[in-house]
Coordinates of C-alpha atoms and ligand atoms in Angstrom, one line a residue:
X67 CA 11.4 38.2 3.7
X68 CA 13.3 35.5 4.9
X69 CA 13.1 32.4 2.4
X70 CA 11.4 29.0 3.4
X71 CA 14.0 26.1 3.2
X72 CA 13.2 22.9 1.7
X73 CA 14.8 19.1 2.0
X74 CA 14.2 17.1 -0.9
X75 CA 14.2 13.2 -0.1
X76 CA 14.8 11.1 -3.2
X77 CA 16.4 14.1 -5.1
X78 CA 17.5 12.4 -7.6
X79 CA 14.5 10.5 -9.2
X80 CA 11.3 11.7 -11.0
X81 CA 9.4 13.7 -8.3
X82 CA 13.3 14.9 -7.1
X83 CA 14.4 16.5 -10.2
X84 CA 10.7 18.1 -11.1
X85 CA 10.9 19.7 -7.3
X86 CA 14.2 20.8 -8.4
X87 CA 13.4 23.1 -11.5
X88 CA 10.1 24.5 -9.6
X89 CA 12.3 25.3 -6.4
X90 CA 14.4 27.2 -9.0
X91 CA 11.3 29.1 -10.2
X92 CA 10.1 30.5 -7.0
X93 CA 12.7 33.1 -5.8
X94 CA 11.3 32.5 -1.8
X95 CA 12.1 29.6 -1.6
X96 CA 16.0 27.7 -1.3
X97 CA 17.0 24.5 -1.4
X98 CA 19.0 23.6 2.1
X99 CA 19.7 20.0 1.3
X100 CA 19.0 16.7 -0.6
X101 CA 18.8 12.7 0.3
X102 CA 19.4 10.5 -2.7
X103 CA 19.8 6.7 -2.9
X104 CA 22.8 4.8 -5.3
X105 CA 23.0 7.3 -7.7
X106 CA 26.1 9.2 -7.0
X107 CA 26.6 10.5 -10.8
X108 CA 23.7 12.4 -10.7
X109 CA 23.7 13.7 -7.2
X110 CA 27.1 15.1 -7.6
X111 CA 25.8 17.1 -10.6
X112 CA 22.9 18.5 -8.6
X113 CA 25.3 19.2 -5.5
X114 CA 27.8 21.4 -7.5
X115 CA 25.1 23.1 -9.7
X116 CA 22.7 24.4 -7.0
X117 CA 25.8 25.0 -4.7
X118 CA 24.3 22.2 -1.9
X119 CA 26.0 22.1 1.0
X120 CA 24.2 19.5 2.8
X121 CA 23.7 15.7 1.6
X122 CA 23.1 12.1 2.7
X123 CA 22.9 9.2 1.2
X124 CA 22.2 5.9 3.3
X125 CA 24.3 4.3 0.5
X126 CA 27.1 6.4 1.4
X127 CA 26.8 7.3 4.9
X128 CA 30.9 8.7 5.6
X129 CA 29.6 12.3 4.4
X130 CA 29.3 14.7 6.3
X131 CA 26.1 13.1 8.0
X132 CA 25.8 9.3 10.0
X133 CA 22.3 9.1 9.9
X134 CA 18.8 11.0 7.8
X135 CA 18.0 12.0 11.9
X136 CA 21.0 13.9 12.4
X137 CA 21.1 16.0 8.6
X138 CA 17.5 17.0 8.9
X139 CA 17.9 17.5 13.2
X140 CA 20.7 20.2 11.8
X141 CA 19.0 21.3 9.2
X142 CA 15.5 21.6 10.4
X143 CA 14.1 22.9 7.0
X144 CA 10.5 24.4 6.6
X145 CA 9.2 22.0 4.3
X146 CA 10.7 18.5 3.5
X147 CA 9.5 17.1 0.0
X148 CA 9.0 13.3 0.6
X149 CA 9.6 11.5 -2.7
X150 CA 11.4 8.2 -2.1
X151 CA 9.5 5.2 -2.9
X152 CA 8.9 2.3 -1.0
X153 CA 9.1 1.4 2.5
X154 CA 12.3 3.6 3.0
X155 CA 10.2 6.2 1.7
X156 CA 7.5 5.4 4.5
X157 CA 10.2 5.6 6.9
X158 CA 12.0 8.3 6.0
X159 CA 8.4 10.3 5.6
X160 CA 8.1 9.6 9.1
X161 CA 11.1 10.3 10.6
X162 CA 11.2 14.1 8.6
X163 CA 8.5 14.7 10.4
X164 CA 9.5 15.4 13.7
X165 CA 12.6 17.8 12.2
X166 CA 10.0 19.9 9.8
X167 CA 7.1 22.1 9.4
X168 CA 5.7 20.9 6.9
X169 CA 5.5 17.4 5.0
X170 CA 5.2 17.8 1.1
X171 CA 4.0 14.1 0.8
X172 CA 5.0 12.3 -2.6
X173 CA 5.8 8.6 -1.6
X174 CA 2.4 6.5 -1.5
X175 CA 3.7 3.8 0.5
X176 CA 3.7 6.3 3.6
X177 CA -0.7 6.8 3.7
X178 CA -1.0 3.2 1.9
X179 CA 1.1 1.4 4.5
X180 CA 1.3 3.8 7.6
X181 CA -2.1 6.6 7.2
X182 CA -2.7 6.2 10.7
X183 CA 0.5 6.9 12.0
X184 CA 1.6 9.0 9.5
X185 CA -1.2 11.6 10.7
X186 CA -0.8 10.8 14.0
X187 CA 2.6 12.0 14.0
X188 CA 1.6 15.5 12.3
X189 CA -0.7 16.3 14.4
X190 CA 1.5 15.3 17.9
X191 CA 4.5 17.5 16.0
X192 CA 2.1 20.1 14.1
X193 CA 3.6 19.4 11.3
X194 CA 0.8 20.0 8.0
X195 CA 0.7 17.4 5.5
X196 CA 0.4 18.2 1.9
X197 CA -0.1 15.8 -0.7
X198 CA 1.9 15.8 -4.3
X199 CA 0.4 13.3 -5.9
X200 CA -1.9 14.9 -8.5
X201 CA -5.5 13.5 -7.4
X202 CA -4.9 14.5 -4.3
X203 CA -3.6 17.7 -4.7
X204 CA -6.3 18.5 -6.8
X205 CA -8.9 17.4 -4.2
X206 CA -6.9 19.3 -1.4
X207 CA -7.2 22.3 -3.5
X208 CA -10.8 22.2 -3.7
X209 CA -12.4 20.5 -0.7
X210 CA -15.1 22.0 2.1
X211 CA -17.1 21.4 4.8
X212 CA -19.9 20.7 2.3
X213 CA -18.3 17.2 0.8
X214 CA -20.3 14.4 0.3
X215 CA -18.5 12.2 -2.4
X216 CA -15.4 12.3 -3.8
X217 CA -14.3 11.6 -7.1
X218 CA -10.6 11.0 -8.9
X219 CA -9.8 9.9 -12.4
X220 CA -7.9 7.5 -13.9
X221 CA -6.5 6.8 -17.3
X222 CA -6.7 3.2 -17.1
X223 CA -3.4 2.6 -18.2
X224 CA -1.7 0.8 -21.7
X225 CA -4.3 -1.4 -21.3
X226 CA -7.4 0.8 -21.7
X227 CA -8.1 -0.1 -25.1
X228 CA -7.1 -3.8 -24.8
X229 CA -10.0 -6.4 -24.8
X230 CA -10.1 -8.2 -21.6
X231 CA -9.5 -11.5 -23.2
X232 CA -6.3 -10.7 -24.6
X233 CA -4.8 -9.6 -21.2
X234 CA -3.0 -12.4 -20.4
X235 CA -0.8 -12.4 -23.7
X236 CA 1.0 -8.8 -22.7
X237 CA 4.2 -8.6 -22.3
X238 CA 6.2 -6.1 -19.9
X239 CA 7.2 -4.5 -23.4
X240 CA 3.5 -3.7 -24.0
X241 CA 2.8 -2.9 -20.3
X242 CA 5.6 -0.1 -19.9
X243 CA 3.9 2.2 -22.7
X244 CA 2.4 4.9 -20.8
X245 CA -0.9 7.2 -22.4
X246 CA -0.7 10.0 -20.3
X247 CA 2.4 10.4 -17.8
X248 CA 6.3 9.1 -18.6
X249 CA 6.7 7.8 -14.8
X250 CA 8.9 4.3 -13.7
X251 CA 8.7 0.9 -14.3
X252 CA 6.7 -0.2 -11.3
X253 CA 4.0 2.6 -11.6
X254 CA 3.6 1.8 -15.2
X255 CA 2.8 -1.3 -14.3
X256 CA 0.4 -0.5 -11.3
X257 CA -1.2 1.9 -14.0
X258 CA -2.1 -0.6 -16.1
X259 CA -3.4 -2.9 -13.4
X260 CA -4.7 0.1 -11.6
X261 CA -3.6 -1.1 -8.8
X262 CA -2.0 2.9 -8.6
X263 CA -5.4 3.8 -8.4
X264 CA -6.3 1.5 -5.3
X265 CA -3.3 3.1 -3.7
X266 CA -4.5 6.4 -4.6
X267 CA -8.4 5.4 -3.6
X268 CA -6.6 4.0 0.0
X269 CA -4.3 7.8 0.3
X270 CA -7.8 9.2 -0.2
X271 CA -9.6 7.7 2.6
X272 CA -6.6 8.7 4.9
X273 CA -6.1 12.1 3.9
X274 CA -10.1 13.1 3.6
X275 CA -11.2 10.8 6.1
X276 CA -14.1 9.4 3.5
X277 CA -15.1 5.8 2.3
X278 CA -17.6 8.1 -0.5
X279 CA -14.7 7.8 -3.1
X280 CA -15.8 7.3 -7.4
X281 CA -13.2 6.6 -9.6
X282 CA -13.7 7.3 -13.4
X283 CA -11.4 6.7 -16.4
X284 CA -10.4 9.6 -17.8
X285 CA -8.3 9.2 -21.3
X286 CA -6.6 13.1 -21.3
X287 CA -5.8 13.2 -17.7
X288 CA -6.8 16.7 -17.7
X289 CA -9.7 16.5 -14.9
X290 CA -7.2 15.6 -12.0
X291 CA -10.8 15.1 -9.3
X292 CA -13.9 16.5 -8.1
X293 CA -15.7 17.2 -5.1
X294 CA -19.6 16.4 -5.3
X295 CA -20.7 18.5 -2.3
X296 CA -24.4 18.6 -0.3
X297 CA -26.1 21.3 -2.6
X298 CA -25.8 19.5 -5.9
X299 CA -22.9 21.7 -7.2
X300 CA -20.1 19.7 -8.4
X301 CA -16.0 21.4 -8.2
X302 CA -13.5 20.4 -10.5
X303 CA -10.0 20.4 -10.8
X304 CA -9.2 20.9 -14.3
X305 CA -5.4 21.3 -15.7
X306 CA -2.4 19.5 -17.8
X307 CA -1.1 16.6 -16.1
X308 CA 2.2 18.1 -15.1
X309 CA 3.4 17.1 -11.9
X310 CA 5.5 20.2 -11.2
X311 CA 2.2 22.1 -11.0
X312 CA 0.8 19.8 -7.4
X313 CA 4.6 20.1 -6.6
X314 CA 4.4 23.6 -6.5
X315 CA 1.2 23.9 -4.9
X316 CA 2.8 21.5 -1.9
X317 CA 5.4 24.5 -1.7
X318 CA 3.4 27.7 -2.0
X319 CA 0.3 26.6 -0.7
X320 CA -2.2 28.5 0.6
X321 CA -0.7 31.0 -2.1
X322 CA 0.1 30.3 -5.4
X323 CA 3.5 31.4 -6.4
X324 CA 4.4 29.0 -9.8
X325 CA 3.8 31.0 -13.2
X326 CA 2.5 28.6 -15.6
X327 CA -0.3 30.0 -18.3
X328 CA -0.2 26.8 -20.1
X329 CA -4.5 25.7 -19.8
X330 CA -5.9 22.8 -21.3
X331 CA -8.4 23.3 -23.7
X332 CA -12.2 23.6 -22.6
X333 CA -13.3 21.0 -25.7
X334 CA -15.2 17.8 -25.4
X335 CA -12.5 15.5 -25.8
X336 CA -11.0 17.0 -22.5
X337 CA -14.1 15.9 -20.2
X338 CA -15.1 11.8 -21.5
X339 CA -15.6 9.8 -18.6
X340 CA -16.2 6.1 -18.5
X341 CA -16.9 3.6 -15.6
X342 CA -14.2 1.5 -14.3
X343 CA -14.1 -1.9 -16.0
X344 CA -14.8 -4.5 -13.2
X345 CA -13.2 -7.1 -15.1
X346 CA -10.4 -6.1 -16.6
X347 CA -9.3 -4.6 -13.0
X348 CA -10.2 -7.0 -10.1
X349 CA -7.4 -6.0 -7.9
X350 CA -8.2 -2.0 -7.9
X351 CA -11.8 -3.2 -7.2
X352 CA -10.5 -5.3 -4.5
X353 CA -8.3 -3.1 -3.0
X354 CA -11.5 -0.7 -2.7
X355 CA -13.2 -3.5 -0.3
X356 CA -10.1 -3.1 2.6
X357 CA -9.8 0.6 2.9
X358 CA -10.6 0.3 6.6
X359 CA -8.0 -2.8 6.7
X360 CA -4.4 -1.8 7.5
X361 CA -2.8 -5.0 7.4
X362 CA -4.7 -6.3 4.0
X363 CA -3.2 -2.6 2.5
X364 CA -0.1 -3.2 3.7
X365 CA 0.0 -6.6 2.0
X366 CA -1.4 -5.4 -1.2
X367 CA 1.1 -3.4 -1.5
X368 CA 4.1 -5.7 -0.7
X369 CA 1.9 -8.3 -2.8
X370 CA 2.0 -6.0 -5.7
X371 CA 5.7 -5.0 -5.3
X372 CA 6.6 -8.9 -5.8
X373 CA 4.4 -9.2 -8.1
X374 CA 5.4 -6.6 -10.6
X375 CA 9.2 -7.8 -10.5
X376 CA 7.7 -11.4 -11.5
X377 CA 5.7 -10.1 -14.3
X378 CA 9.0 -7.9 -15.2
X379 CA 11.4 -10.7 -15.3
X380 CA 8.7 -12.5 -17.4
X381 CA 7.8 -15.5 -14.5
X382 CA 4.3 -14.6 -14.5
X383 CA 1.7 -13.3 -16.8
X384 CA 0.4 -9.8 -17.0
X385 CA -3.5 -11.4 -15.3
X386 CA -1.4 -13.3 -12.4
X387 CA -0.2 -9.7 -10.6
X388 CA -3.9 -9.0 -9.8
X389 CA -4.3 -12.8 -8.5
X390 CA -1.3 -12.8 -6.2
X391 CA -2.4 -9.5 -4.8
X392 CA -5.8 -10.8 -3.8
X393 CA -4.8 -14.0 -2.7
X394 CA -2.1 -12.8 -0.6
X395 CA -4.1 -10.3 1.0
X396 CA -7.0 -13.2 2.1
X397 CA -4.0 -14.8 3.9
X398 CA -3.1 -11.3 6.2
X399 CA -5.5 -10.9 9.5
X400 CA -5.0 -8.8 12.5
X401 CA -4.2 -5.7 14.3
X402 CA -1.6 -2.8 13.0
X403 CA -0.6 -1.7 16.2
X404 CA 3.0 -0.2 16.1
X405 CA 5.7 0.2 12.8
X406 CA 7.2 -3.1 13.6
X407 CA 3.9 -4.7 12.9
X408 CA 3.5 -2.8 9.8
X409 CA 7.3 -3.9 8.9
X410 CA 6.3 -7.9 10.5
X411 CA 3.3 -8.3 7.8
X412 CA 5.1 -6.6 4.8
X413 CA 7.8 -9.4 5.0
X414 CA 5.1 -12.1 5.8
X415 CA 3.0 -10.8 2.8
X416 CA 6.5 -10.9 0.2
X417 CA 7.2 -14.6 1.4
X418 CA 3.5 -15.4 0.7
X419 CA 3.3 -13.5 -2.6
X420 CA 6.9 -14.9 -4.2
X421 CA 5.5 -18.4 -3.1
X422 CA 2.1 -18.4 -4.8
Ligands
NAP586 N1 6.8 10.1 -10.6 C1 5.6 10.5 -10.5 O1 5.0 11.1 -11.4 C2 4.8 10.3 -9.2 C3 3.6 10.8 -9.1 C4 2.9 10.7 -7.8 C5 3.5 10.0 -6.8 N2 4.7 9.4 -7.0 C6 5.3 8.7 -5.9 O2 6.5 9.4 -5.4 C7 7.5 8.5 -5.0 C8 8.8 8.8 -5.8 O3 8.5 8.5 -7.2 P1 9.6 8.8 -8.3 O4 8.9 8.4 -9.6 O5 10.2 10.1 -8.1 O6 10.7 7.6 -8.0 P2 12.1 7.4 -8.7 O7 12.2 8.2 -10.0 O8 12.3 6.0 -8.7 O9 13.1 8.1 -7.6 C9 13.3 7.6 -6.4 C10 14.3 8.5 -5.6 O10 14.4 8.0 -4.3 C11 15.8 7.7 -4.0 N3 15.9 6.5 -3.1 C12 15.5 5.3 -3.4 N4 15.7 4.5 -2.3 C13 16.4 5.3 -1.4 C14 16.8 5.1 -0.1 N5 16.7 3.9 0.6 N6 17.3 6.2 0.6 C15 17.5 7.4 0.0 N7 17.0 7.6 -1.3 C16 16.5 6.6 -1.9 C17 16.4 7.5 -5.4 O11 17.8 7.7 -5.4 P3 18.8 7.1 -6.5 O12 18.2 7.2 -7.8 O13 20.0 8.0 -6.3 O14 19.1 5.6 -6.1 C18 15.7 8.6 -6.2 O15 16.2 9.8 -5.9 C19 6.9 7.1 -5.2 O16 6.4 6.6 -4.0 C20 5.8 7.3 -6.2 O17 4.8 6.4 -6.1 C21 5.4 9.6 -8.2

């Protein structure tokens, strides 16, 4: 059997590496090329020890390669792994797609910011979309004709246990503790805000095509999201949180290739639930309010991009991201009608937000 090639974009970072030792697990499958960012250390490392003959780097574009069109138009790999962050992740997500089979969709900004196109694109190009992120995976993995709510956990963050009064004295030291997954700085933070989770809750309308979405917090991150379907019976999607299982599944799938008999334990502890805390997380309750609002997404996610760095650099305090997100989305009206509008309101929205 022939093997099934796969591109990884953003090879180098989190999502890049994990993709890396799974790819090196399942014997179909080869790796026909990478796209990394600045990090030339690591990329040369990866290049020489899986024997990569095809790279690019937009950061370093006198390889063998002038533009990411023309390496994946000569490469034209089966799937492409989408993991760079951002709104050259967006980009890039949707330019693989007219070179691929199938997109293996990591980078949130790409359904947050773009959804509509996004799936237009796939479906003019037949290209399937499968997501990575682990919510979604686990709801792909489990989903019907019978659906009538969806539901995806949470863990709430460093903050979880923190009494809502005592938000505003957190610094980015406290903030970049993690409970459940060791991820970067900026998703740390958007745990902790769960401003993530409004992403996530805004991927999940585009991919299922459902405003019906619950979100619960979920302190072992071992219930990943559930399907409540017509008849009363409830699905759920129950495993470690190890991103190299969804990754895998975005590979195999409809098959499941990945050897892994490492299984939570069924005990109690593995299945508390608790209601999201309105207060102590106004912007992921906001962001729920303008799913059906492309240009108020795409500025709650530049928003949230400026303010993260402020909190970071210690400008603002840890209360003032949420505040900057909402009040620069009330600011953004109007149509989403091409990617240059989408690009028009980002930059509007990051003037707005390092202003307030
Ligand atoms: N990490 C997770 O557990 C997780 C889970 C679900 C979803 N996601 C989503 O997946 C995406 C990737 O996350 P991550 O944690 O893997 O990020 P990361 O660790 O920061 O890695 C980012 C990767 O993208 C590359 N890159 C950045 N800008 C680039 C550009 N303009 N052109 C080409 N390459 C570029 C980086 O290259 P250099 O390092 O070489 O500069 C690096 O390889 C994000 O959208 C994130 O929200 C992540």
């Amino acid at each position: 059997m022939e093997k099934k090639s796969v591109i990884i974009l953003g090879a180098t970072g989190s999502i890049g590496l994990q993709t890396l030792e799974v790819i090196k697990k399942l014997p179909d499958f080869e790796l026909s090329g990478i796209v990394f960012g600045k990090n030339l250390t690591l990329a040369r490392k990866i290049i020489k020890e899986n024997k990569i003959e095809n790279y690019y780097s937009p950061f370093y574009p006198n390889y063998k390669f002038s533009s990411l069109e023309e390496f994946l138009e000569n490469l034209k790999p089966n799937i492409v792994v989408s993991a760079i962050p951002g709104f050259d992740g967006m980009i890039s997500s949707l330019k693989a797609i007219k070179y691929t089979k199938r997109l293996a969709l990591a980078t949130k900004e790409a359904l947050v910011c773009a959804g509509p196109f996004v799936k237009q694109e796939c479906k003019k190009f037949n290209v399937e979309l499968i997501p990575i992120d682990s919510e979604h995976s686990a709801i792909f993995q489990i989903f019907d004709n019978f659906v009538e709510r969806i539901m995806i956990t949470a863990s709430g963050g460093a903050v979880r246990n923190i009494k809502t009064g005592k938000l505003s004295k957190l610094t980015p030291k406290d903030i970049l503790k993690h409970p459940v997954w060791n991820m970067g700085k900026r998703i740390t933070v958007d745990s902790s805000t769960m401003v993530n989770k409004a992403f996530e809750v805004m991927e999940a309308y585009e991919l299922f095509e459902t405003n019906n979405i619950d979100v619960y917090i979920h302190p072992t991150g071992t219930v990943h999201g559930a399907v409540l379907l017509k008849d009363g019976t409830v699905k759920i999607h129950f495993g470690f949180p190890d991103m190299k299982i969804p990754i895998a599944y975005s590979l195999t799938y409809p098959e499941r290739k990945y050897i892994n008999t490492n299984w939570p334990e069924f005990s109690s502890k593995n299945f508390e639930f608790y209601e999201v805390d309105k207060e102590k997380y106004p912007a992921f309750f906001y962001g729920k309010t303008i799913l059906n609002d492309l240009s108020k997404r795409i500025a709650f996610n530049a928003a949230d991009e400026i303010a993260v760095e402020r909190f970071l650099k210690e400008e603002i305090k840890f209360t003032q991201i949420s505040e900057i997100i909402i009040k620069t989305c009330e600011q953004i009206k109007g149509k989403v009608n091409s990617i240059d509008d989408i690009i028009e309101i980002d930059k509007i929205s990051r003037k707005y937000a390092k202003n307030i």
